[in-house]
Amino acid sequence: MKLICIGRNYTDHINELENEKPTDPVVFLKPDTSILLKKQPFFIPDFSNDVHHEVEMLVKINKVGKHIAKKFAHKYYDDIGLGIDFTARDLQAQLKAKGLPWEKAKAFDGAAVIGEWLNKKNFDDLNNLNFSLLKNDELVQKGNTSLMLWKIDEIIEYVSKYFTLKIGDIIFTGTPAGVGKVFANDRLKGFIEDKQLFSITVK
Ligand code: MG
């Protein structure tokens, strides 16, 4: 399985990193080895001094598909979730400056947190969901899916032009503003509306 990640999907986050607003979705992949194992702490890798949390809504693909039209995209997932796209921001900045791929900064072991899944039937409107990240019980990121530049079904249409989607693939839909550095002993808790979907410790 693969993790398909969307970058720069919220205007407020594009502005905080002073990035250009993209004309097409920014897409990158993480390998399955980047998934943080359940109940394990996240270890800050020794090649970075500036690892950031990016809380993101997730979508789990339930059917094989290629060239999926937006109007059929809803048939390709039942579950949504919440995770963290951990990013070694210092390393990413160096790679970006040289026009190089981001994988070393985003696809390292443990860089993908995946929380519990919720059936989409629990929600009236997936394009109007609140989600948030608490760091040491303080609110650090909050987003609403209505603010995505590309909504879930548009992302599925777009990425499936390039990649065959397979059962179990997971899409990270991008982070809102409020990304920030994590430190040893931080505790990160993620919520969709008032449901807690993960709690992890940083080491
Ligand atoms: Mg991200």
XYZ file of N, CA and C and ligand atoms in Angstrom:
610
model
N 0.842 -1.200 0.000
C 0.000 0.000 0.000
C 0.878 1.251 0.000
N 0.231 2.329 -0.394
C 0.982 3.589 -0.452
C 0.194 4.713 0.227
N 0.925 5.715 0.639
C 0.331 6.918 1.201
C 0.525 8.025 0.176
N -0.588 8.608 -0.239
C -0.552 9.686 -1.232
C -0.863 10.971 -0.482
N 0.061 11.911 -0.542
C -0.070 13.115 0.284
C -0.230 14.350 -0.594
N -1.116 15.236 -0.152
C -1.351 16.500 -0.849
C -0.711 17.623 -0.030
N 0.043 18.458 -0.700
C 0.646 19.618 -0.036
C -0.080 20.881 -0.454
N 0.055 21.923 0.346
C -0.485 23.261 0.000
C -1.965 23.211 -0.391
N -2.772 22.625 0.501
C -4.203 22.509 0.195
C -5.059 23.451 1.035
N -4.419 24.263 1.869
C -5.141 25.256 2.681
C -4.419 26.598 2.557
N -5.161 27.619 2.196
C -4.551 28.940 1.952
C -3.799 29.458 3.179
N -4.379 29.260 4.371
C -3.714 29.830 5.560
C -2.350 29.185 5.809
N -2.213 27.883 5.468
C -0.913 27.219 5.631
C 0.055 27.631 4.514
N -0.433 27.818 3.298
C 0.421 28.304 2.202
C 1.031 29.647 2.620
N 0.190 30.491 3.220
C 0.672 31.818 3.627
C 1.695 31.737 4.755
N 1.469 30.839 5.730
C 2.399 30.812 6.867
C 3.785 30.345 6.441
N 3.886 29.515 5.394
C 5.208 29.086 4.921
C 5.679 29.923 3.730
N 4.888 30.959 3.394
C 5.224 31.848 2.279
C 5.462 31.076 0.987
N 4.626 30.066 0.774
C 4.675 29.310 -0.477
C 3.741 29.944 -1.501
N 3.974 29.624 -2.763
C 3.070 30.072 -3.821
C 1.825 29.199 -3.834
N 0.682 29.801 -4.142
C -0.545 29.014 -4.282
C -0.433 28.182 -5.566
N -0.599 26.860 -5.464
C -0.397 26.022 -6.652
C -1.576 26.106 -7.622
N -1.303 25.866 -8.896
C -2.390 25.805 -9.878
C -2.924 24.375 -9.994
N -2.134 23.406 -9.592
C -2.548 22.001 -9.511
C -2.156 21.502 -8.124
N -2.811 20.446 -7.641
C -2.420 19.925 -6.325
C -0.939 19.529 -6.292
N -0.299 19.771 -5.160
C 1.074 19.304 -4.923
C 0.960 17.888 -4.357
N 1.610 16.932 -4.995
C 1.445 15.514 -4.626
C 2.804 14.891 -4.322
N 2.869 14.124 -3.230
C 4.059 13.312 -2.972
C 3.618 12.028 -2.290
N 4.507 11.050 -2.257
C 4.174 9.743 -1.670
C 5.029 9.481 -0.439
N 4.492 8.673 0.463
C 5.288 8.115 1.553
C 5.178 6.599 1.443
N 6.244 5.879 1.744
C 6.176 4.417 1.699
C 5.498 3.852 2.950
N 5.137 2.577 2.912
C 4.465 1.988 4.087
C 5.384 1.951 5.312
N 6.684 1.976 5.103
C 7.617 1.987 6.252
C 7.581 3.310 7.024
N 6.918 4.322 6.474
C 6.825 5.598 7.207
C 5.699 5.587 8.232
N 4.868 4.554 8.217
C 3.732 4.521 9.153
C 4.225 4.261 10.572
N 3.822 5.135 11.471
C 4.180 4.944 12.885
C 3.339 3.797 13.443
N 4.015 2.802 13.999
C 3.290 1.642 14.488
C 2.419 2.031 15.674
N 1.262 1.360 15.766
C 0.285 1.650 16.821
C 0.939 1.575 18.201
N 0.597 2.544 19.017
C 1.037 2.607 20.418
C 2.525 2.857 20.578
N 3.218 3.146 19.472
C 4.645 3.466 19.580
C 4.813 4.979 19.684
N 5.855 5.431 20.400
C 6.141 6.864 20.386
C 6.761 7.271 19.051
N 6.716 8.563 18.765
C 7.405 9.099 17.588
C 8.792 9.553 18.038
N 9.824 9.012 17.397
C 11.195 9.407 17.732
C 11.678 10.476 16.756
N 12.096 11.617 17.286
C 12.637 12.676 16.426
C 13.921 12.137 15.782
N 13.999 12.135 14.437
C 15.197 11.567 13.799
C 16.421 12.449 14.033
N 17.591 11.814 14.047
C 18.803 12.583 14.398
C 19.289 13.494 13.268
N 18.676 13.398 12.084
C 19.110 14.256 10.973
C 18.328 15.572 10.913
N 17.496 15.832 11.909
C 16.724 17.084 11.883
C 16.693 17.731 13.259
N 16.711 19.064 13.261
C 16.510 19.827 14.497
C 15.210 20.605 14.460
N 14.358 20.292 13.485
C 13.136 21.088 13.342
C 12.026 20.240 12.710
N 11.593 19.222 13.442
C 10.507 18.379 12.933
C 9.171 19.016 13.304
N 8.323 19.200 12.306
C 7.015 19.835 12.508
C 5.872 18.829 12.449
N 4.835 19.096 13.232
C 3.567 18.359 13.091
C 2.740 19.031 12.003
N 2.072 18.214 11.189
C 1.064 18.696 10.230
C -0.134 17.770 10.383
N -1.185 18.242 11.032
C -2.373 17.392 11.205
C -3.195 17.421 9.914
N -3.684 16.251 9.494
C -4.372 16.171 8.197
C -5.524 15.163 8.246
N -6.578 15.470 7.527
C -7.666 14.514 7.338
C -7.191 13.413 6.393
N -7.607 12.176 6.680
C -7.191 11.032 5.864
C -8.407 10.367 5.222
N -8.160 9.724 4.102
C -9.197 8.965 3.403
C -8.597 7.607 3.062
N -9.342 6.536 3.364
C -8.850 5.182 3.060
C -9.570 4.628 1.836
N -8.824 4.267 0.832
C -9.377 3.747 -0.425
C -9.850 2.298 -0.229
N -11.042 2.000 -0.758
C -11.616 0.660 -0.523
C -11.806 -0.145 -1.812
N -11.314 0.377 -2.920
C -11.579 -0.264 -4.207
C -10.463 0.118 -5.173
N -10.114 -0.795 -6.069
C -9.080 -0.469 -7.064
C -9.672 0.471 -8.106
N -8.911 1.501 -8.468
C -9.425 2.418 -9.476
C -8.336 3.223 -10.149
N -8.639 3.630 -11.369
C -7.726 4.472 -12.153
C -8.608 5.414 -12.954
N -8.171 6.650 -13.164
C -8.972 7.643 -13.896
C -10.399 7.713 -13.331
N -10.491 7.974 -12.040
C -11.796 8.021 -11.362
C -12.374 9.433 -11.527
N -13.566 9.508 -12.083
C -14.211 10.823 -12.230
C -14.688 11.302 -10.859
N -14.654 12.609 -10.673
C -15.067 13.206 -9.388
C -16.436 12.701 -8.938
N -17.371 12.584 -9.881
C -18.744 12.213 -9.478
C -18.837 10.767 -8.983
N -17.839 9.933 -9.298
C -17.830 8.554 -8.799
C -16.859 8.354 -7.639
N -16.106 9.388 -7.310
C -15.019 9.225 -6.326
C -15.538 8.752 -4.966
N -16.763 9.166 -4.614
C -17.311 8.798 -3.292
C -17.474 7.289 -3.133
N -17.521 6.557 -4.246
C -17.664 5.086 -4.169
C -16.355 4.400 -3.809
N -15.271 5.146 -3.752
C -13.950 4.551 -3.547
C -13.454 4.662 -2.108
N -14.328 5.163 -1.193
C -13.926 5.198 0.218
C -15.148 5.155 1.118
N -14.972 4.492 2.249
C -15.993 4.475 3.303
C -15.494 5.162 4.557
N -14.193 5.096 4.772
C -13.645 5.550 6.057
C -12.804 6.810 5.898
N -12.971 7.673 6.869
C -12.089 8.843 6.951
C -11.380 8.808 8.303
N -10.279 9.503 8.366
C -9.512 9.481 9.611
C -8.695 10.745 9.756
N -7.751 10.670 10.687
C -6.918 11.830 10.969
C -5.502 11.338 11.238
N -4.531 12.091 10.786
C -3.149 11.675 11.000
C -2.223 12.868 11.046
N -0.936 12.560 11.127
C 0.092 13.611 11.103
C 1.084 13.287 9.996
N 1.360 14.294 9.192
C 2.418 14.245 8.182
C 3.632 14.933 8.825
N 4.427 14.151 9.580
C 5.617 14.745 10.211
C 6.608 15.159 9.130
N 7.178 16.329 9.319
C 8.043 16.924 8.300
C 9.302 17.491 8.948
N 10.455 17.051 8.453
C 11.728 17.639 8.902
C 11.902 18.951 8.137
N 11.407 20.041 8.747
C 11.281 21.301 8.014
C 12.629 21.850 7.577
N 13.659 21.669 8.395
C 14.988 22.178 8.031
C 15.520 21.452 6.786
N 15.366 20.137 6.782
C 15.821 19.352 5.633
C 14.969 19.652 4.402
N 13.654 19.783 4.605
C 12.770 20.101 3.478
C 13.155 21.444 2.857
N 13.499 22.430 3.701
C 13.870 23.750 3.180
C 15.118 23.649 2.304
N 16.083 22.845 2.735
C 17.303 22.654 1.920
C 16.970 22.000 0.590
N 16.120 20.975 0.639
C 15.758 20.248 -0.595
C 14.970 21.156 -1.534
N 14.012 21.912 -0.958
C 13.206 22.821 -1.784
C 14.092 23.855 -2.465
N 15.061 24.377 -1.721
C 15.944 25.416 -2.279
C 16.711 24.887 -3.489
N 17.010 23.596 -3.469
C 17.756 23.006 -4.585
C 16.837 22.374 -5.626
N 15.534 22.475 -5.424
C 14.599 21.867 -6.372
C 14.610 20.356 -6.333
N 14.989 19.789 -5.187
C 15.088 18.323 -5.072
C 13.826 17.732 -4.442
N 13.598 16.435 -4.630
C 12.415 15.793 -4.010
C 12.470 15.863 -2.477
N 11.282 15.797 -1.860
C 11.135 16.002 -0.413
C 11.236 14.725 0.428
N 11.373 13.581 -0.217
C 11.176 12.322 0.524
C 11.998 12.204 1.804
N 13.257 12.649 1.757
C 14.070 12.477 2.975
C 13.456 13.249 4.139
N 12.738 14.330 3.848
C 12.160 15.186 4.889
C 10.774 14.746 5.332
N 10.139 13.854 4.558
C 8.740 13.529 4.831
C 8.414 12.045 4.849
N 9.313 11.226 4.300
C 8.972 9.805 4.123
C 9.804 8.891 5.008
N 10.457 9.486 5.996
C 11.311 8.674 6.887
C 10.448 7.793 7.804
N 11.081 6.821 8.432
C 10.352 5.883 9.306
C 9.613 6.653 10.407
N 8.366 6.354 10.575
C 7.568 6.954 11.654
C 6.935 8.285 11.286
N 7.182 8.779 10.074
C 6.728 10.132 9.704
C 5.243 10.215 9.373
N 4.544 9.087 9.383
C 3.109 9.107 9.073
C 2.322 8.516 10.244
N 1.611 9.378 10.946
C 0.721 8.918 12.026
C -0.660 8.692 11.429
N -1.233 7.541 11.726
C -2.578 7.212 11.232
C -3.432 6.843 12.436
N -4.490 7.615 12.658
C -5.344 7.372 13.817
C -6.446 6.359 13.517
N -7.415 6.318 14.408
C -8.565 5.420 14.217
C -9.390 5.902 13.024
N -10.136 4.951 12.444
C -10.976 5.291 11.283
C -12.430 5.451 11.696
N -13.146 6.311 10.974
C -14.577 6.511 11.212
C -15.308 6.324 9.888
N -16.443 5.624 9.947
C -17.220 5.488 8.715
C -17.799 6.839 8.323
N -17.740 7.143 7.045
C -18.193 8.470 6.593
C -19.693 8.675 6.840
N -20.427 7.560 7.030
C -21.869 7.671 7.317
C -22.146 8.414 8.626
N -21.114 8.506 9.484
C -21.282 9.240 10.745
C -21.434 10.742 10.549
N -21.178 11.204 9.326
C -21.142 12.658 9.105
C -22.095 13.052 7.983
N -22.755 14.189 8.161
C -23.686 14.680 7.141
C -22.939 15.238 5.937
N -21.840 15.936 6.193
C -21.157 16.635 5.107
C -19.642 16.566 5.327
N -18.983 15.733 4.511
C -17.523 15.576 4.667
C -16.779 16.857 4.307
N -17.461 17.734 3.570
C -16.818 18.994 3.186
C -17.097 20.126 4.163
N -17.519 19.729 5.371
C -17.671 20.718 6.434
C -17.412 20.056 7.783
N -16.173 19.552 7.937
C -15.795 18.863 9.171
C -14.688 19.635 9.869
N -14.845 19.786 11.173
C -13.786 20.416 11.967
C -12.815 19.362 12.452
N -11.546 19.689 12.439
C -10.537 18.798 13.023
C -9.472 19.645 13.706
N -8.758 19.014 14.637
C -7.823 19.808 15.437
C -6.709 18.942 16.006
N -5.646 19.629 16.394
C -4.510 18.970 17.044
C -4.189 19.711 18.329
N -4.110 18.942 19.421
C -3.694 19.507 20.701
C -2.276 19.052 20.998
N -1.447 19.998 21.393
C -0.088 19.663 21.836
C -0.009 19.961 23.319
N 0.231 18.939 24.101
C 0.250 19.097 25.566
C -1.026 19.808 26.037
N -2.137 19.352 25.468
C -3.486 19.832 25.799
C -3.755 21.286 25.406
N -2.904 21.857 24.594
C -3.149 23.207 24.058
C -3.465 23.093 22.574
N -4.483 23.828 22.135
C -4.855 23.786 20.720
C -3.756 24.438 19.871
N -3.170 23.669 18.921
C -2.134 24.250 18.058
C -2.569 24.319 16.588
N -3.424 23.389 16.154
C -3.918 23.452 14.776
C -5.408 23.171 14.767
N -6.143 23.953 13.993
C -7.534 23.591 13.744
C -7.861 23.897 12.296
N -8.667 23.022 11.705
C -9.025 23.201 10.312
C -10.462 22.800 10.085
N -10.963 23.162 8.917
C -12.281 22.708 8.494
C -12.149 22.307 7.038
N -12.696 21.144 6.707
C -12.491 20.618 5.348
C -13.111 21.516 4.271
N -13.994 22.434 4.658
C -14.560 23.357 3.668
C -13.491 24.299 3.115
N -12.376 24.414 3.833
C -11.321 25.351 3.427
C -10.262 24.713 2.532
N -10.455 23.412 2.206
C -9.496 22.766 1.296
C -9.606 23.383 -0.093
N -8.474 23.627 -0.726
C -8.502 24.115 -2.113
C -9.029 23.010 -3.026
N -8.597 21.773 -2.798
C -9.131 20.608 -3.517
C -9.790 19.695 -2.498
N -11.086 19.413 -2.722
C -11.858 18.580 -1.806
C -11.535 17.098 -2.063
N -11.999 16.238 -1.152
C -11.641 14.819 -1.206
C -11.892 14.228 -2.599
N -13.084 14.438 -3.153
C -13.417 13.796 -4.429
C -12.581 14.361 -5.582
N -12.236 15.635 -5.479
C -11.364 16.231 -6.506
C -9.940 15.684 -6.404
N -9.494 15.441 -5.176
C -8.156 14.863 -4.983
C -8.108 13.460 -5.591
N -9.162 12.675 -5.337
C -9.191 11.300 -5.880
C -9.181 11.339 -7.402
N -9.961 12.245 -7.979
C -9.955 12.360 -9.443
C -8.546 12.706 -9.941
N -7.925 13.651 -9.268
C -6.622 14.133 -9.728
C -5.535 13.067 -9.578
N -5.395 12.501 -8.386
C -4.266 11.579 -8.175
C -4.448 10.281 -8.961
N -5.719 9.891 -9.229
C -5.935 8.628 -9.952
C -5.652 8.756 -11.452
N -5.379 9.980 -11.908
C -4.882 10.115 -13.288
C -3.460 9.578 -13.389
N -2.745 9.659 -12.259
C -1.320 9.315 -12.264
C -1.043 7.947 -11.670
N -1.788 7.608 -10.590
C -1.512 6.378 -9.851
C -2.784 5.535 -9.795
N -2.645 4.236 -10.025
C -3.753 3.328 -9.721
C -3.954 3.325 -8.210
N -5.182 3.556 -7.779
C -5.479 3.476 -6.353
C -5.826 2.039 -6.008
N -5.272 1.556 -4.904
C -5.514 0.176 -4.497
C -6.164 0.150 -3.123
N -6.796 -0.980 -2.812
C -7.460 -1.138 -1.518
C -6.436 -0.922 -0.406
N -6.768 -0.073 0.535
C -5.881 0.179 1.671
C -4.964 1.378 1.493
N -4.877 1.896 0.281
C -4.107 3.131 0.103
C -4.742 4.247 0.934
N -3.909 5.164 1.391
C -4.400 6.244 2.251
C -3.978 7.585 1.662
N -4.943 8.504 1.626
C -4.663 9.851 1.133
C -4.584 10.813 2.315
N -3.490 11.553 2.399
C -3.325 12.658 3.348
C -3.719 13.928 2.598
N -4.705 14.660 3.125
C -5.344 15.712 2.326
C -4.781 17.118 2.553
N -3.697 17.226 3.315
C -3.063 18.535 3.509
C -3.367 19.132 4.869
N -2.508 20.057 5.265
C -2.613 20.606 6.626
C -3.042 22.068 6.618
N -3.843 22.455 7.626
C -4.155 23.878 7.800
C -2.999 24.579 8.527
N -3.162 25.852 8.816
C -2.112 26.621 9.497
C -1.865 26.097 10.913
N -0.766 26.527 11.475
C -0.454 26.193 12.861
C 0.606 25.122 13.011
N 1.241 24.740 11.892
C 2.301 23.726 11.994
C 3.395 24.258 12.922
N 4.087 23.346 13.593
C 5.123 23.808 14.517
C 6.005 22.667 14.959
N 7.086 23.072 15.611
C 8.126 22.119 16.023
C 7.642 21.231 17.169
N 8.069 19.978 17.136
C 7.800 19.089 18.270
C 9.090 18.856 19.057
N 8.891 18.606 20.355
C 10.003 18.408 21.282
C 9.789 17.095 22.034
N 10.888 16.519 22.520
C 10.791 15.307 23.323
C 9.811 15.529 24.474
N 8.992 14.523 24.719
C 7.965 14.493 25.772
C 6.680 15.237 25.416
N 6.607 15.829 24.228
C 5.316 16.380 23.802
C 4.307 15.245 23.646
N 3.043 15.582 23.924
C 1.955 14.641 23.641
C 1.008 15.296 22.645
N 0.739 14.583 21.563
C -0.096 15.120 20.482
C -1.384 14.314 20.403
N -2.511 15.044 20.434
C -3.824 14.382 20.335
C -4.602 14.989 19.188
N -5.192 14.111 18.360
C -5.917 14.596 17.196
C -7.406 14.299 17.295
N -8.213 15.246 16.818
C -9.675 15.127 16.908
C -10.338 15.463 15.577
N -11.369 14.685 15.212
C -12.343 15.135 14.216
C -13.603 15.455 15.014
N -14.084 16.677 14.859
C -15.153 17.188 15.732
C -14.736 16.876 17.180
N -15.558 16.181 17.977
C -15.129 15.950 19.366
C -14.605 14.535 19.605
N -14.342 13.800 18.526
C -13.848 12.420 18.666
C -12.321 12.379 18.600
N -11.703 11.846 19.659
C -10.245 11.721 19.641
C -9.833 10.492 18.825
N -8.947 10.685 17.858
C -8.574 9.587 16.962
C -7.135 9.120 17.134
N -6.314 9.915 17.769
C -4.975 9.419 18.134
C -4.424 10.224 19.302
N -3.452 9.608 19.972
C -2.702 10.258 21.036
C -1.303 9.656 20.978
N -0.314 10.460 20.702
C 1.043 9.918 20.622
C 2.010 10.770 21.442
N 3.104 10.116 21.830
C 4.152 10.801 22.584
C 5.372 10.963 21.696
N 6.045 12.082 21.848
C 7.273 12.353 21.101
C 8.466 12.011 21.998
N 9.446 11.345 21.387
C 10.681 10.997 22.163
C 11.892 11.577 21.461
Mg 1.377 17.822 4.823
